[in-house]
PDB file of C-alpha atoms and ligand atoms in Angstrom:
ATOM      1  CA  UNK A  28    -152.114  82.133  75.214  1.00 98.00           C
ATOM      2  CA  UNK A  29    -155.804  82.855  74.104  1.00 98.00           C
ATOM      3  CA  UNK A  30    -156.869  79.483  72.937  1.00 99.00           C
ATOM      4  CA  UNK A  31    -160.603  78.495  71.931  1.00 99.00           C
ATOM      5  CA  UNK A  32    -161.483  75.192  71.564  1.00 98.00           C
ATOM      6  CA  UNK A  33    -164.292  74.237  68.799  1.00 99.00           C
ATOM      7  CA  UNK A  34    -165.482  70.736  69.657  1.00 98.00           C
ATOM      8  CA  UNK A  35    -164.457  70.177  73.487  1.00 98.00           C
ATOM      9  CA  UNK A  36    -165.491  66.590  72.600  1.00 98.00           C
ATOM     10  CA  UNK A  37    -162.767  63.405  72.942  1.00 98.00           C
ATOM     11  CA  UNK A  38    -160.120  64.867  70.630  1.00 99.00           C
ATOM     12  CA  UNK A  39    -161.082  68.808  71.595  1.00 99.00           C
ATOM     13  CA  UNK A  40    -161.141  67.513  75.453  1.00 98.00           C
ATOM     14  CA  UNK A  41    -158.119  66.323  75.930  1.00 98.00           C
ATOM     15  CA  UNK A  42    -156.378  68.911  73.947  1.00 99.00           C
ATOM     16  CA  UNK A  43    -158.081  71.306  76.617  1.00 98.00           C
ATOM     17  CA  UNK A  44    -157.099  69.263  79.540  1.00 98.00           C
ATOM     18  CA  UNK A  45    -153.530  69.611  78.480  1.00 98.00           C
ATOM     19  CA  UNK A  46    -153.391  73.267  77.409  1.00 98.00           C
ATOM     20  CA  UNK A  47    -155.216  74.467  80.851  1.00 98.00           C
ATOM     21  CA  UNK A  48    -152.906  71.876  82.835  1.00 98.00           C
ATOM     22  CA  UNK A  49    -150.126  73.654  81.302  1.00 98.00           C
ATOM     23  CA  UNK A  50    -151.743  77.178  82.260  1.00 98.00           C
ATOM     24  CA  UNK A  51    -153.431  78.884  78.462  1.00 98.00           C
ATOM     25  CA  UNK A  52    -156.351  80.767  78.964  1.00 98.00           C
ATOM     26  CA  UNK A  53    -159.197  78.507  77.181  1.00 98.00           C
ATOM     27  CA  UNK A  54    -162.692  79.140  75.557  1.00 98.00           C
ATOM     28  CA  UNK A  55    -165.009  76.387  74.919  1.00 99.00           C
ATOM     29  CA  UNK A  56    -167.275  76.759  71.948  1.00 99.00           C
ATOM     30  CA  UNK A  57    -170.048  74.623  69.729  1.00 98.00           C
ATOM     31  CA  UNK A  58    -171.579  71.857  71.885  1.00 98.00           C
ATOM     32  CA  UNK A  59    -175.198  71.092  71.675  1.00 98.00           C
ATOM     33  CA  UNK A  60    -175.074  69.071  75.208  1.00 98.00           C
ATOM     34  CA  UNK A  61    -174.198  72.734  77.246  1.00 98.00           C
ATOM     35  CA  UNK A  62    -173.975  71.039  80.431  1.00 98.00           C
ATOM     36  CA  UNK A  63    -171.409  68.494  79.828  1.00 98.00           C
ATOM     37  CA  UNK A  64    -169.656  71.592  77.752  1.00 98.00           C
ATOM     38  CA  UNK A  65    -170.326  73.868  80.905  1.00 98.00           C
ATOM     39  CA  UNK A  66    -169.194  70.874  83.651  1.00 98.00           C
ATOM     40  CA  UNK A  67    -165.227  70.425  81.088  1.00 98.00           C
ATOM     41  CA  UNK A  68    -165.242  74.059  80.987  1.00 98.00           C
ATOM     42  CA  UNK A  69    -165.261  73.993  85.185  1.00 98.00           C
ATOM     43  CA  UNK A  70    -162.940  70.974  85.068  1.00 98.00           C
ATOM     44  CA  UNK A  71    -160.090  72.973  82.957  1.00 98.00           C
ATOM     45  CA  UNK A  72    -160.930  76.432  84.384  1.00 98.00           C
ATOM     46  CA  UNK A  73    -162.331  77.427  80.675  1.00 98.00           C
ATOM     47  CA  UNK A  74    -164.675  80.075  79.773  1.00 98.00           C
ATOM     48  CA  UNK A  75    -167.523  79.309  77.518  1.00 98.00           C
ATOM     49  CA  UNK A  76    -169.047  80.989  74.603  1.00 98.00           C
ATOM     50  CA  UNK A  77    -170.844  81.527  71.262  1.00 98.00           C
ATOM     51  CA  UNK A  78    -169.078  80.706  68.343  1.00 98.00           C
ATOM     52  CA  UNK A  79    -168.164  83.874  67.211  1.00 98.00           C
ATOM     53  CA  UNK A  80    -167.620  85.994  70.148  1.00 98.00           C
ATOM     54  CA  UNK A  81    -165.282  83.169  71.266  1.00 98.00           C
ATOM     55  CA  UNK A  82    -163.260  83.322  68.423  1.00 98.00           C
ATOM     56  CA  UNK A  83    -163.127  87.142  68.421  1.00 96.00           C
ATOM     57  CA  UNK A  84    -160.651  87.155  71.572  1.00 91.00           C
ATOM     58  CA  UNK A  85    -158.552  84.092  70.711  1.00 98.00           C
ATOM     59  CA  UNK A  86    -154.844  83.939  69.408  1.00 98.00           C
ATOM     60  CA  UNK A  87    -155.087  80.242  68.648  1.00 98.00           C
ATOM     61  CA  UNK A  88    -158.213  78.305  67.588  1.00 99.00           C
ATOM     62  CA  UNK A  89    -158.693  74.564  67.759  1.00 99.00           C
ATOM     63  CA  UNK A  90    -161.088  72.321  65.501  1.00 99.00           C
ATOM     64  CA  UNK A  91    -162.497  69.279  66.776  1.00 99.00           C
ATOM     65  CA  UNK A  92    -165.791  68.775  65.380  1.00 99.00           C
ATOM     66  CA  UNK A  93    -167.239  65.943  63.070  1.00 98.00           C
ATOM     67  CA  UNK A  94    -165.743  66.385  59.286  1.00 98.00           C
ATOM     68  CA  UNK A  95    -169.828  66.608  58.258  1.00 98.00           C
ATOM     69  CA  UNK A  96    -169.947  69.270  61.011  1.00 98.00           C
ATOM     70  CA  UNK A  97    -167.375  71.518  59.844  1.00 98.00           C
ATOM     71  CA  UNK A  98    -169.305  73.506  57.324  1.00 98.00           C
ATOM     72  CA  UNK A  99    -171.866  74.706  60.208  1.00 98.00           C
ATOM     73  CA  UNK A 100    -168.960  75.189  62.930  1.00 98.00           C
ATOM     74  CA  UNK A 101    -167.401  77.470  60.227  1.00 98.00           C
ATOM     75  CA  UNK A 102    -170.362  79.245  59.240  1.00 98.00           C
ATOM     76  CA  UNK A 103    -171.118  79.840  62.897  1.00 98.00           C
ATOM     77  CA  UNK A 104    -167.608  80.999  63.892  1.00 98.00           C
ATOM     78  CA  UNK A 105    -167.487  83.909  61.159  1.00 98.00           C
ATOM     79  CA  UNK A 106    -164.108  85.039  60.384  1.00 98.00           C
ATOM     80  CA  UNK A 107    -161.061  83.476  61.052  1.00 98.00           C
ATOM     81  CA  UNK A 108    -158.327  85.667  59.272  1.00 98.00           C
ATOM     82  CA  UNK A 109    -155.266  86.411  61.481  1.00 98.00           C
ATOM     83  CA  UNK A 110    -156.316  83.743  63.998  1.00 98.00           C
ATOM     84  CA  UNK A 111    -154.316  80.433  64.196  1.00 99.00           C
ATOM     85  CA  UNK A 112    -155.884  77.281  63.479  1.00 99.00           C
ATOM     86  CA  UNK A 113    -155.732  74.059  64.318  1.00 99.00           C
ATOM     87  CA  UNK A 114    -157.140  71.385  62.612  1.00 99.00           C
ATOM     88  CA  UNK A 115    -157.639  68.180  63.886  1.00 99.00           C
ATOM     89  CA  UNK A 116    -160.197  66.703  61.987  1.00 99.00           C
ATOM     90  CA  UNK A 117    -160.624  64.014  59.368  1.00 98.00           C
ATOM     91  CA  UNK A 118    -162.251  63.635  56.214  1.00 98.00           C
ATOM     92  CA  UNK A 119    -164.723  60.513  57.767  1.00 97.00           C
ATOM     93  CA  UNK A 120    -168.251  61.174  57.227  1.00 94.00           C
ATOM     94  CA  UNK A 121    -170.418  63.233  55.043  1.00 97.00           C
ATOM     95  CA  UNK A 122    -169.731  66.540  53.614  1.00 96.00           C
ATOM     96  CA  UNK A 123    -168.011  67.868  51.224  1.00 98.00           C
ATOM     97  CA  UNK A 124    -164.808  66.490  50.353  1.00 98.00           C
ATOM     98  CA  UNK A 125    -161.068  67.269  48.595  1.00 98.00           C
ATOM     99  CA  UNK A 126    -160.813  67.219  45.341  1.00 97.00           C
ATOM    100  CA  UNK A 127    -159.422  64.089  44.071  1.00 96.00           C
ATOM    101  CA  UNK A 128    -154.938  64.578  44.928  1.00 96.00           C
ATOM    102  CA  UNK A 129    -156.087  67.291  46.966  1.00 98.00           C
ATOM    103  CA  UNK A 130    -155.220  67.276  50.963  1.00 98.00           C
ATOM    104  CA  UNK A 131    -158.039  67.679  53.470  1.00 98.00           C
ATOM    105  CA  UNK A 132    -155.377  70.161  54.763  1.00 99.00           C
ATOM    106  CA  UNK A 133    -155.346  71.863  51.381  1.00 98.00           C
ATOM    107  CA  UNK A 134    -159.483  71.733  50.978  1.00 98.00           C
ATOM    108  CA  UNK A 135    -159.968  72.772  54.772  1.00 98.00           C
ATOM    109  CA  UNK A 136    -157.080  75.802  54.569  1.00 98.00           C
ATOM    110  CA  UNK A 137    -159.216  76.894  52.008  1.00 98.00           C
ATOM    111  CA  UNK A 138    -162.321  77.161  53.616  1.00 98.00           C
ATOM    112  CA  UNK A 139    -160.911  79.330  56.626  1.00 98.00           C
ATOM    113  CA  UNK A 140    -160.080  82.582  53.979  1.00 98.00           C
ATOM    114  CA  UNK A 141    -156.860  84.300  55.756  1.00 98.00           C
ATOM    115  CA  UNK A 142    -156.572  81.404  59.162  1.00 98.00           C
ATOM    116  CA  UNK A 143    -153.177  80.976  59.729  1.00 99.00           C
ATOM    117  CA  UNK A 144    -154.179  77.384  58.989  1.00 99.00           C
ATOM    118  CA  UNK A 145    -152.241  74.398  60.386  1.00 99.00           C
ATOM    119  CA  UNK A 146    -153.297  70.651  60.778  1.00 99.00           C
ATOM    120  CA  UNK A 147    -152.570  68.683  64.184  1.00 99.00           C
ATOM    121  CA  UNK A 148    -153.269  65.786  66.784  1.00 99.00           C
ATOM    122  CA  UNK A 149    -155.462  64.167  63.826  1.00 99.00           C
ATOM    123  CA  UNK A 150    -153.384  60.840  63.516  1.00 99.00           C
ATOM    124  CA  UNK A 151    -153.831  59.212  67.024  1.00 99.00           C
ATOM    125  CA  UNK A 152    -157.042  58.208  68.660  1.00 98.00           C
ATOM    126  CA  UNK A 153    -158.108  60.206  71.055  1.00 98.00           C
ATOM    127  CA  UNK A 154    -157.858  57.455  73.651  1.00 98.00           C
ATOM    128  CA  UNK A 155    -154.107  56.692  72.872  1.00 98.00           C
ATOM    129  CA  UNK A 156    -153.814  60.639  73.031  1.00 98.00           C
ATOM    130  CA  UNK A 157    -154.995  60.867  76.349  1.00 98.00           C
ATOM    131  CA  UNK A 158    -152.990  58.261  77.392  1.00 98.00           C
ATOM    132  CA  UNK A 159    -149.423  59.119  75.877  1.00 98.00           C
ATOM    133  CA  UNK A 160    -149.482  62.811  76.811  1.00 98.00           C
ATOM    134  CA  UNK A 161    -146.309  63.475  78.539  1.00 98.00           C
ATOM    135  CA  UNK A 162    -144.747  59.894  78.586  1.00 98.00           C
ATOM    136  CA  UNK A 163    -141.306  59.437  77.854  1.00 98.00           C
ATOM    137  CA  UNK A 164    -140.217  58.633  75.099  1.00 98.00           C
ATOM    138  CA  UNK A 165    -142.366  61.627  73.999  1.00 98.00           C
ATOM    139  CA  UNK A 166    -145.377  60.738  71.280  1.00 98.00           C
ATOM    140  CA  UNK A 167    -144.868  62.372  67.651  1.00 99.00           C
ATOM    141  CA  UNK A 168    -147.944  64.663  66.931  1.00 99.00           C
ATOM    142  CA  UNK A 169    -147.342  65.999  63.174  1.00 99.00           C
ATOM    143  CA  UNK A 170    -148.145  69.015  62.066  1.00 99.00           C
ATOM    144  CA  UNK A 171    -148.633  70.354  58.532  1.00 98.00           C
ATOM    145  CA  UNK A 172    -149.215  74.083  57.304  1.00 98.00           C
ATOM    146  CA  UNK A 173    -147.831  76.907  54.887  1.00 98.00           C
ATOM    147  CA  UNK A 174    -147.299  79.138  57.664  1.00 98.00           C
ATOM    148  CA  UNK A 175    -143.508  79.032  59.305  1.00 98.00           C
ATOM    149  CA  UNK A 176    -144.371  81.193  62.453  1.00 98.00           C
ATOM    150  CA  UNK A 177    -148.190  79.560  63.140  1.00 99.00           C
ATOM    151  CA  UNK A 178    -146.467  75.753  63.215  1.00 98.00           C
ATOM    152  CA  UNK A 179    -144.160  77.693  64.940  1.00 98.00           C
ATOM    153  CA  UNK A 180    -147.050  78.348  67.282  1.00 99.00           C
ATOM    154  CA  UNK A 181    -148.347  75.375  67.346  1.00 99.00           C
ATOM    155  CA  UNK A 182    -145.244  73.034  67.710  1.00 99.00           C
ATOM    156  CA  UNK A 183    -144.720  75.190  71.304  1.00 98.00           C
ATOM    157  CA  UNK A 184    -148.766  74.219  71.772  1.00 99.00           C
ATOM    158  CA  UNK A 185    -147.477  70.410  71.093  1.00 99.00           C
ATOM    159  CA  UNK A 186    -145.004  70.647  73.525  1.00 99.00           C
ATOM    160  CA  UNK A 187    -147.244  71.930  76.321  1.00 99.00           C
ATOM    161  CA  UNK A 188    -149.740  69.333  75.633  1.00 99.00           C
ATOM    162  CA  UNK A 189    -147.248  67.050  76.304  1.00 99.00           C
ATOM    163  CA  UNK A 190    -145.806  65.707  72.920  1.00 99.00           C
ATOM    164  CA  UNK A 191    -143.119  65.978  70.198  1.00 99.00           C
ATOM    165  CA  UNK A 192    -144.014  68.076  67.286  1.00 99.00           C
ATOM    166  CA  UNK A 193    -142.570  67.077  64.036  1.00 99.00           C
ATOM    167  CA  UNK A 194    -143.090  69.211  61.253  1.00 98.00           C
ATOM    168  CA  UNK A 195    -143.738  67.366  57.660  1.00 98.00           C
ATOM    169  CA  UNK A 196    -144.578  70.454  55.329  1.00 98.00           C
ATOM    170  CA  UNK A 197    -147.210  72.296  53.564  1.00 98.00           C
ATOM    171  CA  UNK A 198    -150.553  71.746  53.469  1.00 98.00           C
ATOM    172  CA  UNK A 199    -150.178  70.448  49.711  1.00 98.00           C
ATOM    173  CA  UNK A 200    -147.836  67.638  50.825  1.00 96.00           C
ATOM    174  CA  UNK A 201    -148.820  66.411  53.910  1.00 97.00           C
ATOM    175  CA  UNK A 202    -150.806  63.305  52.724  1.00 98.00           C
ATOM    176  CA  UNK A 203    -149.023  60.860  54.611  1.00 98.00           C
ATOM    177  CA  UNK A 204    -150.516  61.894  57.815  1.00 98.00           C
ATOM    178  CA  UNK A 205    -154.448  62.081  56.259  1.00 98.00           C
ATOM    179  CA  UNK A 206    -156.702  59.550  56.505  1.00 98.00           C
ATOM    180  CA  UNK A 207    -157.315  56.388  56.016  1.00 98.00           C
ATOM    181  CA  UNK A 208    -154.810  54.155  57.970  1.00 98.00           C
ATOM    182  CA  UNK A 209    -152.969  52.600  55.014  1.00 98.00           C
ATOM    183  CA  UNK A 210    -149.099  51.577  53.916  1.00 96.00           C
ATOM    184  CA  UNK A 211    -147.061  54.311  53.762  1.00 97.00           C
ATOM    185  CA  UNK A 212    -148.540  56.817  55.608  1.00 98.00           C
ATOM    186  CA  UNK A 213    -148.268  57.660  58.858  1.00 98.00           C
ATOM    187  CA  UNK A 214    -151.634  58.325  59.935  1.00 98.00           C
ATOM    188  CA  UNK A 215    -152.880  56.059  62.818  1.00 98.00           C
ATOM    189  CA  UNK A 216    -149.798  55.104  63.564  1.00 98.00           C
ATOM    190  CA  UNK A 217    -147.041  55.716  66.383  1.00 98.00           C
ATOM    191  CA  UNK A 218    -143.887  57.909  66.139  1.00 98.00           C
ATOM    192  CA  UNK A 219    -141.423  58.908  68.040  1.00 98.00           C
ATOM    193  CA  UNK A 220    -138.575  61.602  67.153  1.00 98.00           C
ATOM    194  CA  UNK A 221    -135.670  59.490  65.515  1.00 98.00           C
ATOM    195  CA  UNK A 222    -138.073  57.369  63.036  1.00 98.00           C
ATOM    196  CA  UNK A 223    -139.725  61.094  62.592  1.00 98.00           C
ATOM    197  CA  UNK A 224    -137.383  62.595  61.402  1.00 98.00           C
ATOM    198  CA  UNK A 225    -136.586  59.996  58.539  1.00 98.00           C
ATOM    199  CA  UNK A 226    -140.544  60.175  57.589  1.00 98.00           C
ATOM    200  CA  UNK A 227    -140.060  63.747  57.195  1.00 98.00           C
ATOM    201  CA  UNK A 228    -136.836  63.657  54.977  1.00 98.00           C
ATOM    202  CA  UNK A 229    -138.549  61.274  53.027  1.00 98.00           C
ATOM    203  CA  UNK A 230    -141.320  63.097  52.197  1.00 98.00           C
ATOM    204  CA  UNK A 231    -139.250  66.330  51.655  1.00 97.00           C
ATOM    205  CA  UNK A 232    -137.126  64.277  49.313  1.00 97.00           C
ATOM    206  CA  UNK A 233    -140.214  63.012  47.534  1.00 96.00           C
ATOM    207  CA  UNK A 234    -140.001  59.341  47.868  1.00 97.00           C
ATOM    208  CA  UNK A 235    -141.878  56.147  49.957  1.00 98.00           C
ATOM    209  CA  UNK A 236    -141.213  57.043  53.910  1.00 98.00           C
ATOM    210  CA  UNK A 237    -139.797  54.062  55.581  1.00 98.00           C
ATOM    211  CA  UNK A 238    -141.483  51.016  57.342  1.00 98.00           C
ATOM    212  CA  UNK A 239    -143.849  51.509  59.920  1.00 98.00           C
ATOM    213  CA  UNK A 240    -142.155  51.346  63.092  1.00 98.00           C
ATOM    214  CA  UNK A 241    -142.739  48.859  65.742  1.00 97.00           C
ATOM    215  CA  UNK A 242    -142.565  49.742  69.739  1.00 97.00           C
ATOM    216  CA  UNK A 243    -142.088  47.513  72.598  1.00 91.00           C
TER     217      UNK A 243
HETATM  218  N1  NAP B 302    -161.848  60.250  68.111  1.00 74.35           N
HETATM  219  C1  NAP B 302    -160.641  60.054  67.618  1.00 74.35           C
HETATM  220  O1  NAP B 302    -159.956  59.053  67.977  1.00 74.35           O
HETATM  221  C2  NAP B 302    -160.058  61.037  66.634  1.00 74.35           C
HETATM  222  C3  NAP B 302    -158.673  60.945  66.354  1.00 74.35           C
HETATM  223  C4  NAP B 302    -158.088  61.891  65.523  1.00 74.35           C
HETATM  224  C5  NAP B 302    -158.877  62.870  64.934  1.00 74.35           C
HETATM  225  N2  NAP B 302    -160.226  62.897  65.174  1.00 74.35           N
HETATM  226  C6  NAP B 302    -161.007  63.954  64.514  1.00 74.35           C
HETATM  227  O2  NAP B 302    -161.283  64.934  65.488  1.00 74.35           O
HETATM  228  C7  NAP B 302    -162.566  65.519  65.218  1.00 74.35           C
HETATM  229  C8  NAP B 302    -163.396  65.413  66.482  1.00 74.35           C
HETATM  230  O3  NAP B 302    -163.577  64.024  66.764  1.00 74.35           O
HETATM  231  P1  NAP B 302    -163.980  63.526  68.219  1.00 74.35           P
HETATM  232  O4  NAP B 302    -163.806  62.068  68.193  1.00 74.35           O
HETATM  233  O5  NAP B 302    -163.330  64.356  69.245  1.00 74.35           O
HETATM  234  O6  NAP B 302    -165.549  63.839  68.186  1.00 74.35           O
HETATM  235  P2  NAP B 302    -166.528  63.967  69.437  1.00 74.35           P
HETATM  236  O7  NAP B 302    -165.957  63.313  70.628  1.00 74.35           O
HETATM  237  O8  NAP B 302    -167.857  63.497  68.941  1.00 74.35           O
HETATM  238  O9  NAP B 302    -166.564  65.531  69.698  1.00 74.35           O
HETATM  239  C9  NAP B 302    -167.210  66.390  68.777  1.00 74.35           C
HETATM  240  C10 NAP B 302    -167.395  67.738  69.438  1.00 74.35           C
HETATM  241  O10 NAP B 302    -168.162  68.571  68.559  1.00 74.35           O
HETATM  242  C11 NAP B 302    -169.335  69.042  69.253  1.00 74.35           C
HETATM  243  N3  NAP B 302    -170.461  69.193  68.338  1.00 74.35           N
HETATM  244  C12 NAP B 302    -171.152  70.337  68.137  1.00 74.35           C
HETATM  245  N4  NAP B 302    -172.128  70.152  67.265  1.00 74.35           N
HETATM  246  C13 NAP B 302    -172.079  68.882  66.894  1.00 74.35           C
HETATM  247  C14 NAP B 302    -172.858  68.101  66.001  1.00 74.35           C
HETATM  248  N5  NAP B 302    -173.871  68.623  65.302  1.00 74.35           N
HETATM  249  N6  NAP B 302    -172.547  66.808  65.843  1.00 74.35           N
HETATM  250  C15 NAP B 302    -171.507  66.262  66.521  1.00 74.35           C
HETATM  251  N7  NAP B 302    -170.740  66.959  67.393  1.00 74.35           N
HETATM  252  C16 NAP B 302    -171.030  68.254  67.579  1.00 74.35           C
HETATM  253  C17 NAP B 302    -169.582  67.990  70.293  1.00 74.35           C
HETATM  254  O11 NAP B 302    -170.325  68.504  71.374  1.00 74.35           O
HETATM  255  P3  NAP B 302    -171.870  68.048  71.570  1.00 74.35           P
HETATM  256  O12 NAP B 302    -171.899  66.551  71.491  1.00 74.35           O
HETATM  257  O13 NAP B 302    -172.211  68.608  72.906  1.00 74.35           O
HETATM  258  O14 NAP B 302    -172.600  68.676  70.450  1.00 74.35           O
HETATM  259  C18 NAP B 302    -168.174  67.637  70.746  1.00 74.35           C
HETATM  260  O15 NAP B 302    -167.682  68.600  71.645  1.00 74.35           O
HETATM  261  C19 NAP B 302    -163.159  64.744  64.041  1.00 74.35           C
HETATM  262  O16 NAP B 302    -163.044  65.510  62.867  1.00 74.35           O
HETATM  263  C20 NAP B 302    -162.335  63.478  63.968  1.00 74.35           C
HETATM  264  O17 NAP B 302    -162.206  63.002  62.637  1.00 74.35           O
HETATM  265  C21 NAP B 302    -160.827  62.028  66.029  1.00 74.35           C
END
């Protein structure tokens, strides 16, 4: 698949380690340091280019910049109607921000007119990301979004990269995996598949997910 990568930073990085690894075509895009962007690019076998001609070709696009960055890396990427996101970003940092019960999902869905918006590999570090992909028992990356056949997508992106994807919703519900780290929610924390799936019925049958689980 045609997959551009906004951001080939820690979270953007790995995500493009695992996606070439597991043979998508890749774009790099939005770096001020070029060199370390061109020398990743060389390491996954990635093309590199501006911001909007590299999302003109691509199926999928990834978003890994800074939360204060986003409103530039938007502006410079132009359209994205009809392409597939993938949010991974946080609402740390300045810029503008949800309104108040709104998701960052919600807020960011909305400022990507006609992306086939979904939110992803946002609730790990990017050092624990790195580290997980592929282990066994696989590592839970959520993802959130109003459309069935992008997740759809994107849970077959998850997989490649090497985890589980669990799916917990619409953009409008998917507060439990935002930001910050906090009692019931599942942000920052690990899943795996089982304890997953009962986070996910929870929140689909509107009440406090269960416990945190703890893993040898
Ligand atoms: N780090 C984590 O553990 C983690 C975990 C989950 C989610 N996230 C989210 O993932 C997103 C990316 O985080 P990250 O930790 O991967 O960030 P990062 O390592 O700093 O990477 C940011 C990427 O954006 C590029 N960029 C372009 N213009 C930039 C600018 N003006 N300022 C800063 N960066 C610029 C950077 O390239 P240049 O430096 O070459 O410009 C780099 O490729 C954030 O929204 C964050 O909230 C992070």
């Amino acid at each position: 698949m045609d997959i551009t990568i906004v951001g080939a930073g820690r979270i953007g990085g790995n995500i493009a380690r695992r996606l070439g690894r597991a043979g998508h075509s890749l774009m790099l895009t939005f770096a001020r340091d070029t060199a370390a962007q061109q020398a990743l690019a060389e390491e996954v076998g990635a093309g590199v280019a501006a911001p909007a001609a590299a999302v003109a070709g691509a199926e999928a696009v990834v978003i890994a910049v800074p939360w204060s960055v986003l409103p530039d890396a938007l502006a410079q990427l132009g359209s994205l109607a009809g392409r597939i996101v993938i949010d991974t970003t946080n609402q740390f940092g300045s810029g503008p921000l949800p309104a108040v019960g709104q998701t960052a999902a919600a807020f960011n869905a909305g400022r990507m007119p006609g992306a086939r918006y979904t939110k992803s590999f946002n609730t790990l570090t990017s050092a624990f990301q790195a580290r997980t992909a592929h282990r066994d028992p696989r590592v839970v990356q959520w993802v959130c979004g109003d459309d069935q056949e992008a997740k759809a997508v994107v849970a077959r992106l998850i997989r490649d990269a090497g985890y589980e994807p669990v799916d917990l919703g619409g953009t409008a519900g998917c507060a439990v995996m935002e930001a910050p780290r906090r009692d019931g929610a599942v942000y920052g924390e690990e899943y795996r598949l089982p304890e997953a799936r009962a986070v996910v019925e929870a929140v689909r049958a509107g009440v406090a997910i269960p416990p945190t689980p703890r893993y040898p």
